[in-house]
């Protein structure tokens, strides 16, 4: 069984590498390269899902063989796929297939006609291969190798539009910050290696156990390094400040992968190190609280910052950070209560991982929606958009589904995972009151998230058409089918994952069980079987239950009864223009722009520091000024050195030319002097 897993991993990595080579060779033929990239990405992503399904069905994990052994470090490339890896492989496969098909119509659009595809498809393949390698590798050295492949490939994709200085600045910020995070991870791993002298995950687990018993303070330093490194990749505030700049800069298809999948690699790293490797000790409670705290902080700061954004992709970027906060609150509860209350801990882990899966579908879809709007309108500024629903109905409908889902509206998938996070944080708060504050923050931010996406939908799709939209009305239409199908697929996933949570909980429970089976509550005890419902039991009796199908039936009844009364009344519909106080005004004057949303709340949230008024909790530091840096260019100015050499040589030539006076006797004297010097040299050498 393990051999078949290894073969599947090597096969899908080989597919990505062959795809990278062939798309690089054919990159000048844009349409052919796009379809070739789709085929290889689809095959590799499909194998990811097949490998995950095979592992989840088999329920066994065997140690694989070692390859590429490095004796000095005692490291070797080992493949091991457990249920936790499988969960992330499903996300990589699902988003990989959707993004590959979406890119066929997106990246070949005339907007990107000046950009060469050799900087897109080969690096998309490396990006997918790197993420797969991160979750299937069982050795920290090769984990970091794939981690770096993922980071460098994503950097090239972020700066795809390299002619834009803003894009280059965002790419540089992403490159520097993520490598600072990687340096922290490497530092923590080196400290553990000094105690265990090996880099396999099993050896590092033993090393952590030794540190826990012999050097507990040093273990805290190791955990701090690992936390900062993985939190930077996961975009937790304040470590993930790269994300609000990088997501808008990247092509929308890549933004979908960055938000939907790549930042989850930071979550995977936290789970693999803080849960799977960590020994059972009081350290767990401390670091669970720290992770949950930063999750709640990210929730509050990034959601309120996103509420006032006017760039559609920047709004989605802040929302991604906020949703990572939800995930970390759940995971923090799981880690913090692992030794105290296994039932609450298991619920926290399941809630966090369920939201990992949900957020991949919801945010992946929303970035594809934003990309479709960008392709048709050419704008990301929501102040310039409006009324696109009648021109792009499929995009608008899928965006509505994703917006409702991420806002936690039942019966969509976002509600189920958020409801579990609320439940876990409240139940944990009964034993540690600080977690109650986290639950209050999570519930409050759900309201903010709903307001954020009401703005997103209202400013782009539902509101009155802007002047720009009215001018290009004749050119507006739904996007190509290659871009529509991925949006529909992800929208269906948002609905299905909400209506049938039982199967998802079963898969996620297996992933949690793979981390710490000795502390995990059995699924039948935690989620007792209820007809058409999902119930939660963390103690005596059921503390919560939700029935998606019954909710849908009740919702349909509440909609059908008013509709039937409306029809029976025979009331006619009257269409009228908006009331403008009796004065003639254009639609552009009456239109509610993005920047006008929630101004009273913004004024309420603002505060003053000295002479400056701060309107958002998210800190915006001024650009550093260092005029002295321009003077350093003198040290690297080759022309100045070259000119100095020329001046010296010119002076020497002028001196030598003075000896050519045109007098024959002087020339004979130089010849005699030369003969004398030659005789002296020969004498000295002899």
XYZ file of C-alpha atoms in Angstrom:
686
model
C 0.000 0.000 0.000
C 2.797 2.410 0.884
C 4.596 1.559 -2.347
C 1.519 2.587 -4.304
C 1.451 5.854 -2.383
C 5.070 6.505 -3.281
C 4.417 5.699 -6.923
C 1.450 8.080 -6.972
C 3.485 10.872 -5.362
C 6.405 10.434 -7.765
C 3.977 10.227 -10.677
C 2.142 13.442 -9.859
C 5.423 15.274 -9.171
C 6.695 13.983 -12.502
C 3.535 15.211 -14.240
C 4.072 18.707 -12.825
C 7.749 18.732 -13.851
C 6.995 17.522 -17.390
C 4.224 20.099 -17.609
C 6.660 22.823 -16.517
C 9.140 21.791 -19.229
C 6.614 21.522 -22.054
C 4.814 24.767 -21.214
C 8.193 26.525 -21.138
C 9.086 25.140 -24.568
C 5.740 26.132 -26.128
C 5.287 29.380 -24.204
C 5.315 31.527 -27.359
C 2.100 29.800 -28.531
C -0.233 31.214 -25.924
C -3.416 29.211 -26.498
C -1.568 25.905 -26.908
C 0.459 26.571 -23.757
C -2.698 27.419 -21.793
C -4.434 24.172 -22.737
C -1.270 22.142 -22.217
C -0.874 23.709 -18.782
C -4.481 22.864 -17.985
C -4.020 19.205 -18.985
C -0.922 18.656 -16.847
C -2.234 20.633 -13.874
C -5.562 18.791 -14.087
C -3.860 15.375 -14.200
C -1.535 16.178 -11.306
C -4.323 17.707 -9.220
C -6.581 14.761 -9.973
C -3.881 12.395 -8.723
C -3.671 14.467 -5.524
C -7.352 13.802 -4.857
C -6.983 10.120 -5.787
C -4.005 9.743 -3.438
C -5.938 11.433 -0.625
C -9.000 9.253 -1.189
C -6.837 6.127 -1.223
C -5.203 7.077 2.076
C -8.460 8.011 3.802
C -10.072 4.770 2.647
C -7.137 2.555 3.704
C -6.820 4.154 7.174
C -3.220 2.883 7.434
C 0.081 4.736 7.223
C 3.325 2.836 6.598
C 6.859 4.220 6.593
C 8.205 4.723 3.101
C 11.700 4.088 1.765
C 14.486 6.641 2.053
C 15.889 8.436 -0.984
C 18.630 11.045 -1.497
C 20.209 10.433 1.895
C 22.476 13.157 3.314
C 24.706 11.477 5.930
C 26.101 14.735 7.349
C 22.641 15.968 8.325
C 21.185 12.491 8.754
C 18.384 13.504 6.400
C 16.671 11.582 3.607
C 13.714 12.089 1.335
C 10.836 10.028 2.758
C 7.218 10.012 1.646
C 4.448 9.388 4.130
C 0.830 10.342 3.524
C -1.497 10.260 6.529
C -5.039 11.551 6.934
C -3.820 15.075 7.785
C -1.759 15.208 4.595
C -4.741 13.844 2.665
C -6.998 16.678 3.792
C -4.569 19.257 2.413
C -4.012 17.199 -0.748
C -7.750 17.412 -1.448
C -7.595 21.201 -1.169
C -4.547 21.384 -3.456
C -6.209 19.105 -6.006
C -9.581 20.862 -6.021
C -8.198 24.390 -6.317
C -5.470 23.228 -8.705
C -7.999 21.880 -11.198
C -10.255 24.918 -10.950
C -7.417 27.420 -11.309
C -5.888 25.505 -14.228
C -9.140 25.665 -16.214
C -9.819 29.263 -15.189
C -6.352 30.311 -16.346
C -7.053 29.153 -19.909
C -9.432 32.056 -20.447
C -7.924 34.445 -17.896
C -4.216 34.532 -18.643
C -4.685 34.467 -22.438
C -6.909 37.554 -22.301
C -5.627 40.645 -24.078
C -5.020 42.307 -20.703
C -1.966 40.053 -20.335
C -0.936 39.993 -24.001
C 2.350 41.791 -23.224
C 3.354 39.263 -20.548
C 5.242 36.139 -21.599
C 3.699 32.860 -20.469
C 7.094 31.356 -19.653
C 6.751 33.252 -16.374
C 3.322 31.773 -15.654
C 2.660 28.121 -16.484
C 6.064 26.575 -15.638
C 5.999 28.318 -12.263
C 2.371 27.347 -11.704
C 3.516 23.726 -12.050
C 6.401 24.296 -9.635
C 3.988 26.014 -7.246
C 1.620 23.041 -7.188
C 4.495 20.561 -6.928
C 5.995 22.507 -4.031
C 2.751 22.479 -2.055
C 2.296 18.748 -2.672
C 5.862 18.108 -1.523
C 5.322 20.081 1.681
C 2.433 17.865 2.821
C 3.823 14.454 1.759
C 7.459 14.792 2.889
C 8.444 13.173 6.185
C 11.840 14.827 6.598
C 12.369 18.439 7.660
C 15.267 19.106 5.254
C 13.220 18.150 2.212
C 10.169 19.784 3.761
C 12.132 23.047 3.675
C 13.306 22.328 0.117
C 9.706 22.017 -1.086
C 8.748 24.967 1.121
C 11.310 27.082 -0.732
C 10.165 25.793 -4.140
C 6.623 26.820 -3.217
C 7.767 30.255 -2.011
C 10.016 31.093 -4.969
C 7.494 29.887 -7.552
C 4.721 31.909 -5.915
C 6.994 34.974 -5.851
C 7.515 34.763 -9.629
C 3.757 34.436 -10.100
C 3.039 37.406 -7.813
C 5.309 39.684 -9.900
C 3.903 38.375 -13.203
C 3.008 41.940 -14.279
C 6.590 43.079 -13.787
C 6.141 46.401 -15.585
C 4.028 47.724 -12.714
C 6.217 49.220 -9.915
C 3.472 48.531 -7.359
C 3.568 44.847 -8.253
C 7.344 44.727 -7.893
C 7.193 46.400 -4.465
C 4.535 43.926 -3.326
C 6.640 41.036 -4.606
C 9.754 42.273 -2.820
C 7.813 42.653 0.432
C 6.435 39.130 0.061
C 9.886 37.726 -0.741
C 11.615 39.377 2.218
C 8.933 38.678 4.843
C 8.403 35.035 3.914
C 12.132 34.391 3.938
C 12.416 35.962 7.367
C 9.746 33.461 8.411
C 11.662 30.615 6.770
C 14.792 31.684 8.641
C 12.873 31.390 11.905
C 11.744 27.862 11.001
C 15.308 26.853 10.102
C 16.585 28.284 13.398
C 14.071 26.280 15.408
C 14.838 23.094 13.466
C 18.604 23.514 13.964
C 18.128 23.767 17.729
C 16.129 20.523 17.769
C 18.675 18.856 15.462
C 21.432 19.598 17.957
C 19.595 17.344 20.421
C 18.492 14.505 18.132
C 21.059 14.631 15.265
C 18.450 13.726 12.619
C 15.864 15.557 10.547
C 13.111 13.003 10.031
C 9.819 13.963 11.630
C 10.048 10.967 13.961
C 13.505 12.074 15.146
C 12.403 15.672 15.619
C 9.507 14.394 17.716
C 12.025 12.609 19.964
C 14.140 15.781 20.077
C 11.165 17.833 21.247
C 10.485 15.239 23.941
C 14.081 15.547 25.165
C 13.898 19.345 25.198
C 10.589 19.255 27.064
C 12.077 17.242 29.913
C 15.637 18.632 30.014
C 15.496 22.182 28.606
C 11.877 23.450 28.748
C 12.896 27.102 28.316
C 14.855 26.251 25.191
C 11.786 24.414 23.884
C 9.785 27.631 24.254
C 12.367 29.406 22.079
C 12.069 26.640 19.478
C 8.285 26.890 19.495
C 8.497 30.680 19.189
C 10.707 30.360 16.106
C 8.382 27.792 14.533
C 5.300 29.840 15.363
C 6.674 33.040 13.818
C 7.761 31.168 10.695
C 4.486 29.367 10.103
C 2.369 32.357 11.183
C 4.157 34.474 8.559
C 3.186 32.051 5.807
C -0.338 31.693 7.202
C -0.682 35.516 7.215
C -1.549 35.885 10.895
C -1.449 39.492 12.038
C 1.075 41.077 12.440
C 3.364 38.537 10.767
C 1.424 38.366 7.493
C 1.597 42.008 6.446
C 2.784 40.855 3.006
C -0.632 39.485 2.089
C -2.715 42.682 1.544
C -0.151 43.772 -1.052
C 0.697 40.452 -2.700
C -2.859 39.221 -3.322
C -3.968 42.280 -5.328
C -0.665 42.296 -7.254
C -0.893 38.681 -8.419
C -3.127 37.523 -11.284
C -6.537 36.598 -9.873
C -6.117 32.897 -10.606
C -2.904 32.904 -8.579
C -4.574 34.954 -5.818
C -7.128 32.148 -5.599
C -4.339 29.613 -5.025
C -2.438 31.856 -2.629
C -5.467 32.460 -0.421
C -7.207 29.141 -0.913
C -4.207 26.845 -0.517
C -0.771 28.353 0.084
C -1.480 30.204 3.326
C -2.953 26.921 4.622
C 0.563 25.456 4.404
C 1.360 27.595 7.441
C -1.574 25.969 9.237
C -0.290 22.536 8.198
C 3.145 23.387 9.581
C 1.646 24.468 12.906
C -0.373 21.267 13.195
C 2.532 19.025 12.254
C 4.927 20.635 14.755
C 2.722 21.896 17.609
C 0.411 18.871 17.684
C 2.034 15.844 16.033
C 5.606 16.464 17.250
C 4.953 18.129 20.611
C 5.025 15.902 23.690
C 2.187 16.060 26.181
C 3.232 18.845 28.534
C 2.014 22.168 30.000
C 3.616 23.830 26.967
C 0.538 22.797 24.999
C -1.830 24.906 27.091
C 0.439 27.964 26.845
C 0.930 27.804 23.100
C -2.699 26.923 22.442
C -3.652 30.150 24.209
C -1.037 32.114 22.227
C -2.270 30.761 18.878
C -5.907 31.438 19.786
C -5.005 34.974 20.941
C -3.278 35.856 17.686
C -6.200 34.305 15.822
C -8.685 36.539 17.658
C -6.431 39.572 17.172
C -6.230 38.861 13.443
C -10.009 38.492 13.329
C -10.676 41.909 14.782
C -7.918 43.955 13.157
C -8.109 42.566 9.623
C -11.911 42.399 9.349
C -12.345 46.034 10.386
C -9.551 47.017 7.980
C -11.158 45.099 5.113
C -14.503 46.755 5.734
C -13.166 50.100 4.488
C -11.265 48.900 1.410
C -12.278 50.041 -2.065
C -10.019 47.699 -4.037
C -11.975 44.459 -4.506
C -8.931 42.168 -4.252
C -7.474 44.057 -1.302
C -10.805 43.639 0.515
C -10.625 39.898 -0.175
C -7.012 39.829 1.025
C -7.921 41.288 4.417
C -10.827 38.868 4.578
C -8.375 35.985 4.011
C -6.342 37.094 7.013
C -9.525 37.354 9.050
C -10.614 33.817 8.159
C -7.175 32.486 9.074
C -7.923 34.062 12.458
C -11.035 31.885 12.755
C -8.982 28.799 11.898
C -6.356 29.650 14.524
C -8.985 30.217 17.211
C -10.253 26.681 16.592
C -6.760 25.174 16.449
C -5.711 27.163 19.515
C -8.616 25.674 21.479
C -7.600 22.222 20.238
C -3.970 22.605 21.319
C -4.759 24.384 24.570
C -7.238 21.750 25.791
C -5.491 18.650 24.436
C -4.513 17.507 27.940
C -7.381 19.171 29.818
C -10.497 18.168 27.875
C -10.040 15.833 24.880
C -13.657 16.382 23.768
C -13.309 20.182 23.563
C -9.865 19.768 22.002
C -11.173 17.427 19.311
C -14.061 19.789 18.566
C -11.641 22.721 18.231
C -9.408 20.830 15.812
C -12.359 19.629 13.738
C -13.828 23.141 13.619
C -10.510 24.676 12.528
C -9.787 22.061 9.852
C -13.376 22.173 8.597
C -12.917 25.919 8.130
C -9.625 25.285 6.310
C -11.547 23.272 3.736
C -14.446 25.717 3.611
C -12.253 28.782 3.250
C -10.391 27.177 0.343
C -13.689 26.881 -1.551
C -15.154 30.238 -0.508
C -12.119 32.474 -0.946
C -10.877 30.602 -3.982
C -14.249 31.321 -5.594
C -14.328 34.983 -4.545
C -10.933 35.696 -6.110
C -12.122 34.049 -9.331
C -15.199 36.303 -9.184
C -13.000 39.376 -8.743
C -10.822 38.221 -11.629
C -13.838 37.846 -13.910
C -14.966 41.380 -13.075
C -11.432 42.646 -13.722
C -11.292 40.959 -17.133
C -14.616 42.431 -18.255
C -14.389 45.914 -16.715
C -10.638 46.383 -16.390
C -11.087 47.773 -12.856
C -10.601 46.655 -9.267
C -11.779 49.940 -7.744
C -15.314 49.249 -6.552
C -16.119 52.991 -6.693
C -16.036 52.672 -10.483
C -18.243 49.577 -10.685
C -21.898 48.744 -10.117
C -24.874 47.033 -11.684
C -22.902 44.153 -13.218
C -25.457 41.511 -12.224
C -27.466 41.822 -15.456
C -24.313 41.548 -17.578
C -22.556 38.775 -15.641
C -25.333 36.736 -13.975
C -23.334 33.539 -13.377
C -20.408 35.387 -11.829
C -22.801 37.432 -9.691
C -24.751 34.381 -8.487
C -21.626 32.441 -7.546
C -20.222 35.543 -5.823
C -23.465 35.826 -3.831
C -23.205 32.182 -2.721
C -19.570 32.636 -1.666
C -20.355 35.920 0.118
C -23.199 34.371 2.104
C -21.077 31.321 2.888
C -18.080 33.262 4.178
C -20.408 35.465 6.230
C -21.637 32.372 8.066
C -25.204 32.325 6.715
C -26.881 28.906 7.042
C -27.198 26.434 5.435
C -23.953 27.121 3.525
C -20.603 25.643 4.491
C -19.189 28.683 6.282
C -21.922 28.525 8.889
C -21.183 24.940 9.929
C -17.475 25.461 10.625
C -18.015 28.847 12.283
C -20.778 27.400 14.425
C -18.367 24.704 15.596
C -15.680 27.324 16.315
C -18.182 29.333 18.398
C -19.170 26.172 20.230
C -15.581 25.111 20.948
C -14.497 28.553 22.150
C -17.578 29.004 24.370
C -17.234 25.556 25.944
C -13.529 26.123 26.521
C -14.355 29.532 27.987
C -16.349 27.842 30.734
C -13.018 26.437 31.991
C -10.685 29.269 30.927
C -12.647 32.554 30.733
C -10.200 34.192 28.312
C -11.542 31.942 25.573
C -14.968 33.515 26.061
C -13.457 36.782 24.840
C -12.254 34.964 21.736
C -15.747 33.590 21.120
C -17.282 37.072 21.467
C -14.740 38.419 18.967
C -15.510 35.581 16.542
C -19.262 36.147 16.712
C -18.947 39.933 16.386
C -16.614 39.654 13.412
C -19.150 37.454 11.616
C -21.395 40.526 11.550
C -18.501 42.622 10.229
C -17.821 39.973 7.573
C -21.463 40.093 6.478
C -21.232 43.881 6.204
C -17.972 43.575 4.258
C -19.492 41.291 1.643
C -22.723 43.264 1.493
C -20.451 46.093 0.365
C -18.627 43.791 -2.065
C -21.878 42.617 -3.673
C -23.619 46.001 -3.548
C -20.766 48.023 -4.998
C -19.966 45.595 -7.833
C -23.111 43.707 -8.806
C -26.310 45.010 -7.225
C -26.020 48.804 -7.085
C -26.803 51.279 -9.827
C -24.430 51.125 -12.826
C -21.521 53.537 -12.673
C -20.552 55.948 -15.406
C -17.829 53.552 -16.521
C -20.231 50.605 -16.682
C -22.723 52.688 -18.677
C -19.997 53.611 -21.172
C -18.864 50.016 -21.778
C -22.337 48.484 -21.467
C -22.265 47.240 -25.050
C -19.030 45.313 -24.448
C -20.018 43.729 -21.136
C -20.922 40.051 -21.101
C -20.369 36.913 -19.090
C -16.816 35.555 -19.091
C -15.661 32.600 -21.170
C -16.893 29.117 -20.211
C -13.404 28.135 -19.087
C -13.711 30.821 -16.421
C -17.367 30.160 -15.593
C -17.170 26.419 -14.903
C -14.602 26.695 -12.061
C -16.774 29.319 -10.376
C -19.852 27.097 -10.625
C -17.946 24.061 -9.284
C -16.701 25.952 -6.227
C -20.159 27.454 -5.626
C -21.644 23.942 -5.661
C -18.980 22.860 -3.160
C -20.010 25.719 -0.852
C -23.586 24.460 -0.921
C -22.814 20.731 -0.632
C -20.346 21.143 2.238
C -23.034 23.037 4.133
C -25.954 20.709 3.418
C -24.072 17.475 4.153
C -21.581 18.235 6.936
C -21.614 14.705 8.342
C -19.294 13.277 5.674
C -16.915 16.218 5.981
C -16.765 15.835 9.765
C -15.895 12.152 9.300
C -12.932 12.999 7.023
C -11.724 15.827 9.252
C -11.994 13.630 12.350
C -9.656 11.127 10.702
C -7.176 13.931 10.066
C -7.349 14.966 13.743
C -6.989 11.350 14.824
C -3.813 11.068 12.732
C -2.180 13.816 14.843
C -2.832 12.622 18.409
C -4.936 9.435 18.442
C -4.485 8.919 22.192
C -6.246 12.228 22.999
C -8.983 12.230 20.352
C -12.593 11.643 21.359
C -14.349 9.004 19.193
C -16.558 10.547 16.560
C -19.702 8.744 17.706
C -19.259 10.138 21.212
C -18.543 13.706 20.064
C -21.155 13.810 17.287
C -24.016 11.510 18.304
C -26.209 10.288 15.474
C -29.266 12.473 15.076
C -31.843 12.230 12.293
C -31.014 14.760 9.570
C -28.863 16.691 12.050
C -25.352 17.108 13.373
C -25.177 17.207 17.152
C -22.302 18.098 19.489
C -21.676 16.436 22.850
C -18.603 17.501 24.825
C -19.872 16.296 28.182
C -23.199 15.030 29.454
C -25.906 15.423 26.867
C -26.059 17.276 23.575
C -24.969 20.897 23.856
C -25.800 21.903 20.298
C -27.402 20.605 17.120
C -27.964 21.814 13.578
C -30.046 20.266 10.813
C -29.232 21.762 7.396
C -32.013 19.962 5.532
C -34.685 20.940 8.055
C -33.386 24.517 7.894
C -33.683 24.495 4.093
C -37.259 23.219 4.293
C -38.165 25.903 6.825
C -36.504 28.570 4.685
C -38.408 27.450 1.594
C -41.675 27.550 3.516
C -40.921 31.073 4.755
C -40.282 32.145 1.169
C -43.203 30.321 -0.449
C -45.881 31.528 1.956
C -45.267 35.286 1.346
C -44.924 34.628 -2.384
C -48.239 32.759 -2.421
C -49.939 35.599 -0.521
C -48.457 38.102 -2.982
C -49.779 36.136 -5.945
C -53.205 35.643 -4.386
C -53.539 39.368 -3.713
C -53.234 40.193 -7.414
C -51.188 43.319 -6.695
C -49.492 44.772 -9.754
C -45.831 45.760 -9.822
C -45.042 49.414 -10.490
C -41.591 50.324 -11.808
C -40.394 53.816 -10.885
C -37.178 55.779 -10.854
C -35.410 56.364 -7.508
C -36.826 59.307 -5.554
C -34.421 62.271 -5.688
C -36.358 64.854 -3.649
C -38.131 66.190 -6.720
C -34.945 67.288 -8.505
C -33.402 65.774 -11.644
C -30.238 63.815 -10.904
C -28.198 61.348 -12.923
C -27.642 57.761 -11.816
C -23.999 58.636 -11.164
C -25.078 61.242 -8.612
C -27.567 58.898 -6.921
C -25.259 55.882 -6.911
C -23.987 54.662 -3.544
C -20.236 54.339 -3.983
C -17.985 51.883 -2.213
C -16.164 54.608 -0.289
C -19.465 55.825 1.244
C -20.295 52.508 2.928
C -20.216 52.456 6.747
C -18.841 55.982 7.249
C -20.557 56.363 10.683
C -18.955 53.122 11.853
C -15.584 54.270 10.503
C -15.882 57.534 12.437
C -16.856 55.554 15.532
C -13.798 53.306 15.185
C -11.353 56.149 14.500
C -9.142 57.693 17.157
C -6.486 60.382 17.335
C -2.772 60.016 18.104
C -1.251 63.486 18.406
C -2.231 65.471 15.322
C -3.032 62.380 13.247
C -6.434 60.670 13.130
C -6.284 56.879 12.769
C -9.279 55.453 10.879
C -8.385 51.756 11.009
C -6.981 49.325 13.555
C -4.605 47.950 10.930
C -1.337 49.907 11.255
C -0.030 51.618 8.134
C 3.570 52.638 8.609
C 4.992 55.475 6.480
C 7.481 54.546 3.799
C 11.011 54.811 5.209
C 13.055 57.761 3.996
C 16.792 57.200 3.572
C 18.277 59.832 1.227
C 21.774 58.766 2.285
C 21.288 55.540 0.348
C 21.624 57.479 -2.907
C 25.201 58.415 -1.943
C 26.132 54.749 -1.677
C 25.731 54.466 -5.424
C 29.104 56.195 -5.780
C 30.778 53.063 -4.409
C 29.205 50.968 -7.157
C 29.629 53.499 -9.977
C 31.979 51.679 -12.387
C 32.054 54.640 -14.764
C 33.796 56.829 -12.159
C 36.562 54.240 -11.663
C 36.890 53.809 -15.417
C 37.200 57.572 -15.924
C 39.928 57.789 -13.237
C 41.976 55.089 -14.961
C 41.585 56.920 -18.280
C 42.821 60.190 -16.753
C 45.957 58.515 -15.321
C 46.691 56.811 -18.615
C 46.141 60.076 -20.522
C 48.653 61.877 -18.284
C 51.203 59.097 -18.852
C 50.679 59.325 -22.605
C 51.156 63.103 -22.509
C 54.446 62.677 -20.641
C 55.652 60.018 -23.060
C 54.677 62.109 -26.108
C 56.965 64.891 -24.870
C 59.949 62.637 -25.620
C 59.088 62.713 -29.330
C 60.702 66.129 -30.069
C 61.700 65.386 -33.703
C 65.507 65.662 -33.006
C 67.472 62.608 -34.380
C 70.218 62.924 -31.773
C 67.603 62.617 -29.002
C 66.267 59.390 -30.531
C 69.844 57.964 -30.706
C 70.260 58.889 -27.011
C 67.050 56.960 -26.115
C 68.375 53.961 -28.058
C 71.700 54.031 -26.184
C 69.855 54.375 -22.866
C 67.680 51.400 -23.779
C 70.740 49.252 -24.651
C 72.418 50.162 -21.342
C 69.236 49.262 -19.372
C 68.965 45.945 -21.241
C 72.647 45.074 -20.467
C 72.096 45.885 -16.779
C 69.015 43.683 -16.635
C 70.824 40.772 -18.277
C 73.729 41.199 -15.838
C 71.391 41.218 -12.839
C 69.474 38.187 -14.069
C 72.664 36.234 -14.724
